[in-house]
Amino acid sequence: MSNIDNDYFFAIARAQSDYARCIDDDRLEDWPAFFEEACLYRITSAASHRDGYEASVVFANSRGMLTDRISALREANIYERQAYRHLLGMPALLGQTSAGLRTETPFMVARIMQDGTTDLYATGRYLDIWNLKGEAPKIVERIVVCDSSRFDTLLAIPL
Amino acid sequence: MSNIDNDYFFAIARAQSDYARCIDDDRLEDWPAFFEEACLYRITSAASHRDGYEASVVFANSRGMLTDRISALREANIYERQAYRHLLGMPALLGQTSAGLRTETPFMVARIMQDGTTDLYATGRYLDIWNLKGEAPKIVERIVVCDSSRFDTLLAIPL
Amino acid sequence: MSNIDNDYFFAIARAQSDYARCIDDDRLEDWPAFFEEACLYRITSAASHRDGYEASVVFANSRGMLTDRISALREANIYERQAYRHLLGMPALLGQTSAGLRTETPFMVARIMQDGTTDLYATGRYLDIWNLKGEAPKIVERIVVCDSSRFDTLLAIPL
């Protein structure tokens, strides 16, 4: 593994860690800034992804759509306050494409209910393409592949 | 991210990993040695922390208090033996203060009961200040912010 | 921590990450290639390991036995398809032996059932010896020490 790879690893690992903290700290308004203006954000299931379906539970192809999503979430979420905790594995560097650096990063997300109950809310992996040309890496494309196909509650927060 | 940052990252990541192994290996008597002689160790909830309350479920401001805590735990814990498994995310380096390097590290802790039942026991983040002047980083301050406010069992082991 | 340690850390972290993805992607036929031809692979419990018992739930001492294991698994597993998600902590470098580099790496594995139910399936640590002489690190010895002693379902997939 070359020093360049190590530098990329650090840059991506730090960006992923910041991304997770942004959501877990409930600073959702800052979340779209992790993405390029023109971007792709999809949440799908492992089964759909494996079968090559393009259907997504959540789909956005611009930073503006992500901002709108957060606004809607803030308006809707006037009932119960839940908390989330992301834990991410090490990013795997999968190679350079013309769009940017492709990586895969596994995750587990715990959900903490108002009454303190904690459960494993979602597991899966981020399939990402990163633009590394700016100061901090920006997400060009993030496909969130959830291991489970049960998505009823998955519509709530960004993953 | 500079090379100095990378070195800090490694030093903190290694210290965190050693800290978690110390607890999970049940070598609790070694646990206070991760702290400075004059230190702050608190366990609190995200809700208390967000509201600025200083109230803590666990509080210690010296290494001696941590040692006392382990002694008390060993005497009390003559009934059921439980095991724990910490999994930590990457430390985020938040900046230098006069007291040391501030970092934040997310965690999940699983608890394994005698009968083999495994559950997600606690999630949260370590808000730390590290003294990096010695051979290994030492904890000047560790505020363990648990995502859940349900603390009945949280009094048992160090987090 | 020296630069050589950092290089080892990266090499092991990458190998562990690749290992976990191989299993979670259900590319089980590729799994034996992470091991040396002459290797030791054991799954045991923390209680057995602590008491010094050599008894293992799973035992293999060659790559061929690992390959056989996957073949048997593929033939047997015609009923319900489950998915797994490994999340690994940072590897701790424990020192060089004549057999290779010793490391310890904690893990959590979630299991996702066909109906979407997700639970914490196994937690524990990998006690490994790595041969670092080739292009990618190869496993000379992997003792999977599970925190739980309940092994009925643990026979299913490689850990």
Short mmCIF file of C-alpha atoms in Angstrom, two decimals:
data_model
loop_
_atom_site.label_atom_id
_atom_site.label_comp_id
_atom_site.label_asym_id
_atom_site.label_seq_id
_atom_site.Cartn_x
_atom_site.Cartn_y
_atom_site.Cartn_z
CA MET A 1 0.00 0.00 0.00
CA SER A 2 1.56 3.28 -1.08
CA ASN A 3 1.74 6.52 0.89
CA ILE A 4 -0.78 8.04 -1.50
CA ASP A 5 -3.21 5.29 -0.61
CA ASN A 6 -2.58 5.96 3.08
CA ASP A 7 -3.33 9.66 2.55
CA TYR A 8 -6.56 8.82 0.73
CA PHE A 9 -7.47 6.38 3.47
CA PHE A 10 -7.07 9.09 6.10
CA ALA A 11 -9.02 11.65 4.11
CA ILE A 12 -11.94 9.28 3.51
CA ALA A 13 -11.91 7.89 7.04
CA ARG A 14 -12.04 11.41 8.46
CA ALA A 15 -14.83 12.45 6.08
CA GLN A 16 -16.87 9.35 6.99
CA SER A 17 -16.36 10.00 10.66
CA ASP A 18 -17.47 13.64 10.27
CA TYR A 19 -20.50 12.50 8.26
CA ALA A 20 -21.59 10.08 10.96
CA ARG A 21 -21.12 12.64 13.74
CA CYS A 22 -23.15 15.18 11.80
CA ILE A 23 -26.16 12.84 11.78
CA ASP A 24 -25.70 11.48 15.29
CA ASP A 25 -25.33 15.03 16.68
CA ASP A 26 -28.64 15.88 15.00
CA ARG A 27 -26.98 18.61 12.90
CA LEU A 28 -29.00 17.46 9.91
CA GLU A 29 -28.95 20.88 8.25
CA ASP A 30 -25.19 20.42 7.76
CA TRP A 31 -25.62 17.02 6.16
CA PRO A 32 -26.13 18.11 2.51
CA ALA A 33 -22.75 19.91 2.58
CA PHE A 34 -21.00 16.54 2.48
CA PHE A 35 -22.29 16.13 -1.08
CA GLU A 36 -21.44 17.73 -4.39
CA GLU A 37 -24.05 20.09 -5.83
CA ALA A 38 -24.74 17.50 -8.53
CA CYS A 39 -24.74 14.19 -6.72
CA LEU A 40 -26.52 10.90 -6.40
CA TYR A 41 -27.86 9.66 -3.08
CA ARG A 42 -29.83 6.44 -2.94
CA ILE A 43 -30.92 4.08 -0.18
CA THR A 44 -31.64 0.57 -1.39
CA SER A 45 -31.61 -2.99 -0.11
CA ALA A 46 -28.96 -5.64 -0.65
CA ALA A 47 -31.54 -7.79 -2.46
CA SER A 48 -32.49 -5.01 -4.91
CA HIS A 49 -28.86 -4.07 -5.43
CA ARG A 50 -27.84 -7.68 -6.09
CA ASP A 51 -30.64 -8.12 -8.60
CA GLY A 52 -29.62 -4.93 -10.38
CA TYR A 53 -32.82 -3.03 -9.68
CA GLU A 54 -32.53 0.72 -9.75
CA ALA A 55 -35.51 1.14 -7.43
CA SER A 56 -34.59 3.04 -4.29
CA VAL A 57 -36.37 3.74 -1.06
CA VAL A 58 -34.80 7.16 -1.04
CA PHE A 59 -33.50 8.94 -4.12
CA ALA A 60 -31.93 12.36 -4.66
CA ASN A 61 -29.79 13.67 -7.48
CA SER A 62 -28.90 17.12 -6.22
CA ARG A 63 -27.82 18.74 -2.99
CA GLY A 64 -31.02 20.79 -3.09
CA MET A 65 -33.12 17.63 -2.88
CA LEU A 66 -31.16 16.59 0.20
CA THR A 67 -31.84 19.98 1.79
CA ASP A 68 -35.54 19.64 1.00
CA ARG A 69 -35.52 16.21 2.58
CA ILE A 70 -34.17 17.58 5.84
CA SER A 71 -36.74 20.38 5.86
CA ALA A 72 -39.55 17.86 5.40
CA LEU A 73 -38.08 15.70 8.12
CA ARG A 74 -37.93 18.60 10.57
CA GLU A 75 -41.56 19.51 9.90
CA ALA A 76 -42.80 15.95 10.15
CA ASN A 77 -40.79 14.90 13.15
CA ILE A 78 -42.73 16.78 15.78
CA TYR A 79 -43.66 13.66 17.71
CA GLU A 80 -41.02 11.38 19.18
CA ARG A 81 -37.39 12.24 19.38
CA GLN A 82 -35.08 9.34 18.63
CA ALA A 83 -31.31 9.25 18.60
CA TYR A 84 -28.98 7.30 16.36
CA ARG A 85 -25.43 6.09 16.65
CA HIS A 86 -23.43 5.19 13.55
CA LEU A 87 -20.41 2.94 13.81
CA LEU A 88 -18.40 2.62 10.64
CA GLY A 89 -15.74 0.14 9.63
CA MET A 90 -12.57 1.03 7.78
CA PRO A 91 -13.14 2.30 4.25
CA ALA A 92 -11.93 -0.02 1.49
CA LEU A 93 -10.38 1.86 -1.43
CA LEU A 94 -11.70 0.23 -4.59
CA GLY A 95 -10.03 2.31 -7.29
CA GLN A 96 -10.08 5.54 -9.25
CA THR A 97 -12.74 6.23 -11.85
CA SER A 98 -13.23 9.31 -14.00
CA ALA A 99 -15.88 10.44 -11.50
CA GLY A 100 -13.60 10.06 -8.48
CA LEU A 101 -12.37 7.56 -5.92
CA ARG A 102 -14.62 4.55 -5.31
CA THR A 103 -14.80 3.23 -1.74
CA GLU A 104 -16.89 0.82 0.26
CA THR A 105 -17.48 1.30 3.98
CA PRO A 106 -19.55 -1.00 6.22
CA PHE A 107 -21.81 0.45 8.90
CA MET A 108 -24.03 -0.41 11.82
CA VAL A 109 -26.59 2.07 13.14
CA ALA A 110 -28.16 1.78 16.57
CA ARG A 111 -31.41 3.55 17.41
CA ILE A 112 -32.06 4.85 20.90
CA MET A 113 -35.73 5.43 21.72
CA GLN A 114 -37.00 8.06 24.11
CA ASP A 115 -37.45 5.43 26.83
CA GLY A 116 -33.83 4.34 26.49
CA THR A 117 -34.44 1.15 24.52
CA THR A 118 -31.54 0.57 22.16
CA ASP A 119 -31.66 -1.68 19.12
CA LEU A 120 -29.71 -2.39 15.98
CA TYR A 121 -31.60 -0.24 13.50
CA ALA A 122 -29.74 -0.80 10.25
CA THR A 123 -26.62 -2.50 8.92
CA GLY A 124 -25.11 -2.30 5.47
CA ARG A 125 -22.47 -0.58 3.42
CA TYR A 126 -21.84 2.71 1.70
CA LEU A 127 -20.83 2.40 -1.96
CA ASP A 128 -19.31 5.80 -2.60
CA ILE A 129 -17.59 7.91 -5.21
CA TRP A 130 -15.61 10.82 -3.76
CA ASN A 131 -14.30 14.01 -5.30
CA LEU A 132 -10.91 14.57 -3.65
CA LYS A 133 -10.00 17.79 -5.42
CA GLY A 134 -11.28 20.19 -2.76
CA GLU A 135 -10.13 20.76 0.81
CA ALA A 136 -12.35 18.00 2.20
CA PRO A 137 -13.58 15.01 0.16
CA LYS A 138 -17.11 15.49 -1.23
CA ILE A 139 -19.56 12.77 -2.09
CA VAL A 140 -20.31 12.49 -5.81
CA GLU A 141 -22.36 9.35 -5.36
CA ARG A 142 -23.50 7.42 -2.28
CA ILE A 143 -25.52 4.26 -2.60
CA VAL A 144 -26.54 3.10 0.85
CA VAL A 145 -27.07 -0.65 0.55
CA CYS A 146 -28.98 -1.85 3.60
CA ASP A 147 -28.67 -5.53 4.45
CA SER A 148 -32.31 -5.74 5.42
CA SER A 149 -35.22 -5.25 3.03
CA ARG A 150 -37.54 -4.05 5.77
CA PHE A 151 -37.76 -0.35 5.18
CA ASP A 152 -40.81 0.92 6.99
CA THR A 153 -38.86 2.97 9.49
CA LEU A 154 -35.83 3.52 7.35
CA LEU A 155 -37.49 6.50 5.74
CA ALA A 156 -36.95 8.57 8.85
CA ILE A 157 -33.35 9.74 8.97
CA PRO A 158 -30.50 9.99 6.51
CA LEU A 159 -28.15 7.04 6.61
CA MET B 1 -4.41 16.43 6.94
CA SER B 2 -0.78 16.74 7.96
CA ASN B 3 1.62 13.96 8.96
CA ILE B 4 1.50 15.26 12.53
CA ASP B 5 -2.26 14.73 12.52
CA ASN B 6 -1.73 11.20 11.20
CA ASP B 7 0.73 10.46 14.02
CA TYR B 8 -1.75 11.79 16.59
CA PHE B 9 -4.49 9.74 15.02
CA PHE B 10 -2.43 6.57 15.34
CA ALA B 11 -1.44 7.30 18.92
CA ILE B 12 -5.03 7.97 19.99
CA ALA B 13 -6.47 5.07 18.01
CA ARG B 14 -3.97 2.71 19.62
CA ALA B 15 -4.65 4.08 23.11
CA GLN B 16 -8.41 3.71 22.59
CA SER B 17 -7.98 0.19 21.36
CA ASP B 18 -5.82 -0.71 24.38
CA TYR B 19 -8.36 0.92 26.70
CA ALA B 20 -11.21 -1.15 25.26
CA ARG B 21 -9.24 -4.38 25.42
CA CYS B 22 -8.32 -3.72 29.03
CA ILE B 23 -12.00 -3.60 30.00
CA ASP B 24 -13.15 -6.42 27.71
CA ASP B 25 -10.33 -8.68 28.97
CA ASP B 26 -11.54 -7.99 32.51
CA ARG B 27 -8.16 -6.50 33.47
CA LEU B 28 -9.99 -3.75 35.35
CA GLU B 29 -7.13 -3.19 37.78
CA ASP B 30 -5.08 -1.85 34.85
CA TRP B 31 -7.82 0.56 33.79
CA PRO B 32 -6.89 3.55 36.01
CA ALA B 33 -3.41 3.63 34.45
CA PHE B 34 -4.93 5.05 31.26
CA PHE B 35 -5.66 8.25 33.19
CA GLU B 36 -3.52 11.04 34.56
CA GLU B 37 -3.17 11.20 38.34
CA ALA B 38 -5.32 14.35 38.32
CA CYS B 39 -8.08 13.61 35.86
CA LEU B 40 -11.78 13.91 35.25
CA TYR B 41 -13.93 10.89 34.45
CA ARG B 42 -17.66 11.29 34.09
CA ILE B 43 -20.48 9.19 32.68
CA THR B 44 -23.52 11.17 31.65
CA SER B 45 -26.42 11.02 29.21
CA ALA B 46 -26.76 12.82 25.90
CA ALA B 47 -29.83 14.62 27.26
CA SER B 48 -28.00 15.93 30.35
CA HIS B 49 -24.97 16.85 28.30
CA ARG B 50 -27.05 18.72 25.73
CA ASP B 51 -28.86 20.64 28.45
CA GLY B 52 -25.56 21.58 30.06
CA TYR B 53 -26.15 19.72 33.30
CA GLU B 54 -23.06 18.78 35.23
CA ALA B 55 -24.87 15.89 36.92
CA SER B 56 -23.14 12.58 36.26
CA VAL B 57 -24.04 8.99 36.92
CA VAL B 58 -20.39 8.31 37.64
CA PHE B 59 -17.88 10.95 38.68
CA ALA B 60 -14.20 10.78 39.59
CA ASN B 61 -11.54 13.48 39.63
CA SER B 62 -8.43 11.47 40.48
CA ARG B 63 -6.85 8.18 39.49
CA GLY B 64 -7.25 7.05 43.10
CA MET B 65 -11.03 7.36 42.83
CA LEU B 66 -10.95 5.16 39.76
CA THR B 67 -8.93 2.56 41.63
CA ASP B 68 -11.41 2.67 44.51
CA ARG B 69 -14.22 2.18 42.05
CA ILE B 70 -12.67 -1.00 40.69
CA SER B 71 -12.10 -2.35 44.23
CA ALA B 72 -15.74 -1.73 45.09
CA LEU B 73 -16.82 -3.37 41.85
CA ARG B 74 -14.72 -6.47 42.53
CA GLU B 75 -16.20 -6.84 46.02
CA ALA B 76 -19.76 -6.29 44.89
CA ASN B 77 -19.65 -8.40 41.77
CA ILE B 78 -19.60 -11.81 43.41
CA TYR B 79 -22.79 -12.95 41.72
CA GLU B 80 -23.10 -13.11 37.98
CA ARG B 81 -20.21 -12.80 35.61
CA GLN B 82 -20.98 -10.77 32.49
CA ALA B 83 -18.73 -9.97 29.59
CA TYR B 84 -18.56 -6.85 27.48
CA ARG B 85 -17.31 -6.07 24.01
CA HIS B 86 -16.43 -2.52 23.03
CA LEU B 87 -16.33 -1.51 19.39
CA LEU B 88 -14.98 1.97 18.75
CA GLY B 89 -15.16 4.16 15.69
CA MET B 90 -12.28 6.24 14.42
CA PRO B 91 -11.27 9.08 16.73
CA ALA B 92 -12.02 12.57 15.43
CA LEU B 93 -9.27 15.07 16.29
CA LEU B 94 -11.02 18.25 17.42
CA GLY B 95 -8.06 20.47 18.26
CA GLN B 96 -5.37 21.37 20.77
CA THR B 97 -6.23 23.10 24.02
CA SER B 98 -3.91 24.11 26.84
CA ALA B 99 -4.99 20.93 28.64
CA GLY B 100 -4.18 18.66 25.70
CA LEU B 101 -5.62 17.22 22.51
CA ARG B 102 -9.41 17.08 22.32
CA THR B 103 -10.94 14.10 20.52
CA GLU B 104 -14.33 12.49 20.07
CA THR B 105 -14.74 8.75 19.55
CA PRO B 106 -18.04 6.90 19.08
CA PHE B 107 -18.60 3.53 20.71
CA MET B 108 -20.98 0.60 20.92
CA VAL B 109 -20.78 -1.85 23.81
CA ALA B 110 -22.37 -5.29 23.69
CA ARG B 111 -23.07 -7.24 26.86
CA ILE B 112 -22.86 -11.02 26.93
CA MET B 113 -24.76 -12.68 29.77
CA GLN B 114 -23.76 -15.94 31.41
CA ASP B 115 -26.38 -17.81 29.37
CA GLY B 116 -24.95 -16.45 26.13
CA THR B 117 -27.59 -13.81 25.45
CA THR B 118 -25.99 -10.85 23.70
CA ASP B 119 -27.49 -7.38 23.55
CA LEU B 120 -26.50 -3.82 22.72
CA TYR B 121 -25.73 -2.51 26.19
CA ALA B 122 -24.66 1.06 25.54
CA THR B 123 -23.89 3.42 22.68
CA GLY B 124 -22.42 6.89 22.80
CA ARG B 125 -19.21 8.83 22.45
CA TYR B 126 -16.09 9.61 24.40
CA LEU B 127 -15.32 13.31 24.69
CA ASP B 128 -11.66 13.24 25.65
CA ILE B 129 -8.67 15.42 26.40
CA TRP B 130 -5.33 13.60 26.04
CA ASN B 131 -1.87 14.39 27.36
CA LEU B 132 0.48 13.35 24.57
CA LYS B 133 3.75 14.26 26.30
CA GLY B 134 4.52 10.82 27.72
CA GLU B 135 5.29 7.56 25.97
CA ALA B 136 1.62 6.60 25.63
CA PRO B 137 -1.25 9.12 25.58
CA LYS B 138 -2.91 9.58 28.97
CA ILE B 139 -6.46 10.71 29.58
CA VAL B 140 -6.74 14.11 31.24
CA GLU B 141 -10.51 14.19 30.87
CA ARG B 142 -13.03 11.65 29.63
CA ILE B 143 -16.72 12.46 29.49
CA VAL B 144 -18.63 9.35 28.47
CA VAL B 145 -21.84 10.63 26.87
CA CYS B 146 -24.28 7.73 26.60
CA ASP B 147 -27.03 8.06 24.03
CA SER B 148 -29.57 6.49 26.36
CA SER B 149 -30.73 8.01 29.63
CA ARG B 150 -31.54 4.63 31.15
CA PHE B 151 -28.74 4.06 33.59
CA ASP B 152 -29.84 1.38 36.03
CA THR B 153 -27.31 -1.16 34.86
CA LEU B 154 -24.78 1.31 33.60
CA LEU B 155 -23.34 1.61 37.07
CA ALA B 156 -21.71 -1.79 36.77
CA ILE B 157 -18.57 -1.51 34.63
CA PRO B 158 -16.35 1.28 33.45
CA LEU B 159 -17.19 2.51 29.99
CA MET C 1 4.81 4.23 17.20
CA SER C 2 7.21 3.91 14.31
CA ASN C 3 6.46 4.24 10.60
CA ILE C 4 7.02 0.50 10.22
CA ASP C 5 4.26 -0.10 12.77
CA ASN C 6 2.01 2.26 10.82
CA ASP C 7 2.68 0.32 7.61
CA TYR C 8 1.90 -2.96 9.36
CA PHE C 9 -1.24 -1.43 10.79
CA PHE C 10 -2.46 -0.42 7.34
CA ALA C 11 -1.65 -3.78 5.81
CA ILE C 12 -3.48 -5.69 8.55
CA ALA C 13 -6.42 -3.29 8.66
CA ARG C 14 -6.87 -3.63 4.90
CA ALA C 15 -6.61 -7.42 5.03
CA GLN C 16 -9.18 -7.58 7.84
CA SER C 17 -11.51 -5.31 5.95
CA ASP C 18 -11.18 -7.45 2.80
CA TYR C 19 -11.75 -10.60 4.86
CA ALA C 20 -14.98 -9.22 6.34
CA ARG C 21 -16.28 -8.04 2.96
CA CYS C 22 -15.57 -11.44 1.44
CA ILE C 23 -17.88 -13.12 3.95
CA ASP C 24 -20.53 -10.40 4.01
CA ASP C 25 -20.65 -10.34 0.19
CA ASP C 26 -21.26 -14.11 0.30
CA ARG C 27 -18.10 -14.77 -1.73
CA LEU C 28 -17.32 -17.67 0.55
CA GLU C 29 -15.34 -19.55 -2.10
CA ASP C 30 -12.72 -16.77 -1.89
CA TRP C 31 -12.46 -17.03 1.88
CA PRO C 32 -9.79 -19.78 2.12
CA ALA C 33 -7.38 -17.66 0.05
CA PHE C 34 -6.90 -15.39 3.07
CA PHE C 35 -5.07 -18.27 4.77
CA GLU C 36 -1.72 -19.92 4.26
CA GLU C 37 -1.79 -23.45 2.83
CA ALA C 38 -0.68 -24.75 6.23
CA CYS C 39 -2.72 -22.78 8.73
CA LEU C 40 -4.72 -23.04 11.89
CA TYR C 41 -8.33 -21.85 12.10
CA ARG C 42 -10.30 -22.37 15.26
CA ILE C 43 -13.54 -20.98 16.67
CA THR C 44 -13.78 -21.21 20.42
CA SER C 45 -15.46 -19.45 23.34
CA ALA C 46 -13.92 -16.95 25.73
CA ALA C 47 -14.60 -19.34 28.60
CA SER C 48 -12.77 -22.25 26.92
CA HIS C 49 -9.94 -20.00 25.82
CA ARG C 50 -9.53 -18.55 29.32
CA ASP C 51 -9.45 -22.01 30.86
CA GLY C 52 -6.82 -23.14 28.37
CA TYR C 53 -8.99 -25.75 26.68
CA GLU C 54 -7.98 -26.67 23.17
CA ALA C 55 -11.52 -27.79 22.34
CA SER C 56 -12.95 -25.85 19.41
CA VAL C 57 -16.36 -25.61 17.85
CA VAL C 58 -14.71 -25.35 14.47
CA PHE C 59 -11.20 -26.60 13.70
CA ALA C 60 -9.13 -26.67 10.52
CA ASN C 61 -5.39 -26.97 10.00
CA SER C 62 -5.10 -26.55 6.25
CA ARG C 63 -6.55 -24.39 3.53
CA GLY C 64 -8.03 -27.51 2.01
CA MET C 65 -10.14 -28.11 5.11
CA LEU C 66 -11.47 -24.57 4.84
CA THR C 67 -12.41 -25.17 1.22
CA ASP C 68 -14.19 -28.38 2.19
CA ARG C 69 -16.05 -26.51 4.86
CA ILE C 70 -17.42 -24.01 2.35
CA SER C 71 -18.47 -26.81 -0.03
CA ALA C 72 -20.35 -28.53 2.79
CA LEU C 73 -21.95 -25.25 3.77
CA ARG C 74 -23.14 -24.58 0.22
CA GLU C 75 -24.70 -28.03 -0.04
CA ALA C 76 -26.38 -27.86 3.36
CA ASN C 77 -27.62 -24.30 3.15
CA ILE C 78 -30.42 -24.82 0.69
CA TYR C 79 -33.11 -23.58 3.04
CA GLU C 80 -33.04 -20.06 4.42
CA ARG C 81 -30.74 -17.37 3.17
CA GLN C 82 -29.31 -15.16 5.90
CA ALA C 83 -26.98 -12.23 5.61
CA TYR C 84 -24.22 -11.13 7.93
CA ARG C 85 -22.48 -7.86 8.58
CA HIS C 86 -19.07 -7.79 10.24
CA LEU C 87 -17.83 -4.65 11.95
CA LEU C 88 -14.23 -4.78 13.10
CA GLY C 89 -12.32 -2.58 15.49
CA MET C 90 -8.77 -1.41 14.92
CA PRO C 91 -6.19 -4.20 14.97
CA ALA C 92 -3.81 -4.15 17.94
CA LEU C 93 -0.25 -5.13 16.98
CA LEU C 94 0.99 -7.46 19.72
CA GLY C 95 4.47 -8.28 18.48
CA GLN C 96 6.58 -10.36 16.11
CA THR C 97 7.03 -14.08 16.63
CA SER C 98 8.97 -16.55 14.50
CA ALA C 99 5.66 -17.54 12.90
CA GLY C 100 4.70 -13.95 12.01
CA LEU C 101 3.03 -10.83 13.36
CA ARG C 102 0.59 -11.37 16.21
CA THR C 103 -2.49 -9.12 16.29
CA GLU C 104 -5.80 -8.92 18.09
CA THR C 105 -8.89 -7.43 16.47
CA PRO C 106 -12.34 -7.12 18.08
CA PHE C 107 -15.48 -7.78 16.07
CA MET C 108 -19.25 -7.60 16.14
CA VAL C 109 -21.34 -9.56 13.65
CA ALA C 110 -24.98 -8.77 12.95
CA ARG C 111 -27.27 -11.33 11.35
CA ILE C 112 -30.07 -10.26 9.04
CA MET C 113 -32.85 -12.84 8.61
CA GLN C 114 -34.92 -13.24 5.47
CA ASP C 115 -37.79 -11.29 7.07
CA GLY C 116 -35.50 -8.36 7.83
CA THR C 117 -35.01 -9.00 11.53
CA THR C 118 -31.54 -7.90 12.58
CA ASP C 119 -29.78 -9.05 15.71
CA LEU C 120 -26.33 -9.11 17.22
CA TYR C 121 -25.20 -12.57 16.24
CA ALA C 122 -21.69 -12.79 17.64
CA THR C 123 -19.08 -10.64 19.34
CA GLY C 124 -15.50 -11.46 20.14
CA ARG C 125 -11.95 -11.06 18.92
CA TYR C 126 -9.60 -12.49 16.35
CA LEU C 127 -6.26 -13.68 17.76
CA ASP C 128 -4.14 -13.84 14.64
CA ILE C 129 -0.67 -14.57 13.35
CA TRP C 130 0.05 -13.07 9.92
CA ASN C 131 2.66 -13.84 7.32
CA LEU C 132 3.63 -10.45 5.89
CA LYS C 133 6.20 -11.66 3.36
CA GLY C 134 3.87 -11.86 0.37
CA GLU C 135 1.99 -9.14 -1.49
CA ALA C 136 -1.01 -9.27 0.87
CA PRO C 137 -0.83 -10.51 4.48
CA LYS C 138 -1.88 -14.15 4.86
CA ILE C 139 -3.29 -15.76 7.96
CA VAL C 140 -1.00 -18.34 9.54
CA GLU C 141 -3.24 -18.76 12.56
CA ARG C 142 -6.67 -17.38 13.44
CA ILE C 143 -8.32 -18.21 16.74
CA VAL C 144 -11.81 -16.73 16.78
CA VAL C 145 -12.65 -16.22 20.44
CA CYS C 146 -16.40 -15.64 20.75
CA ASP C 147 -17.59 -13.87 23.89
CA SER C 148 -20.64 -16.10 24.13
CA SER C 149 -20.52 -19.84 24.76
CA ARG C 150 -23.80 -20.45 22.96
CA PHE C 151 -22.78 -22.05 19.73
CA ASP C 152 -25.78 -23.79 18.22
CA THR C 153 -26.07 -21.45 15.27
CA LEU C 154 -22.44 -20.44 15.17
CA LEU C 155 -21.63 -23.48 13.10
CA ALA C 156 -23.24 -21.92 10.06
CA ILE C 157 -20.86 -19.36 8.56
CA PRO C 158 -17.18 -18.63 8.84
CA LEU C 159 -16.38 -15.89 11.30
#
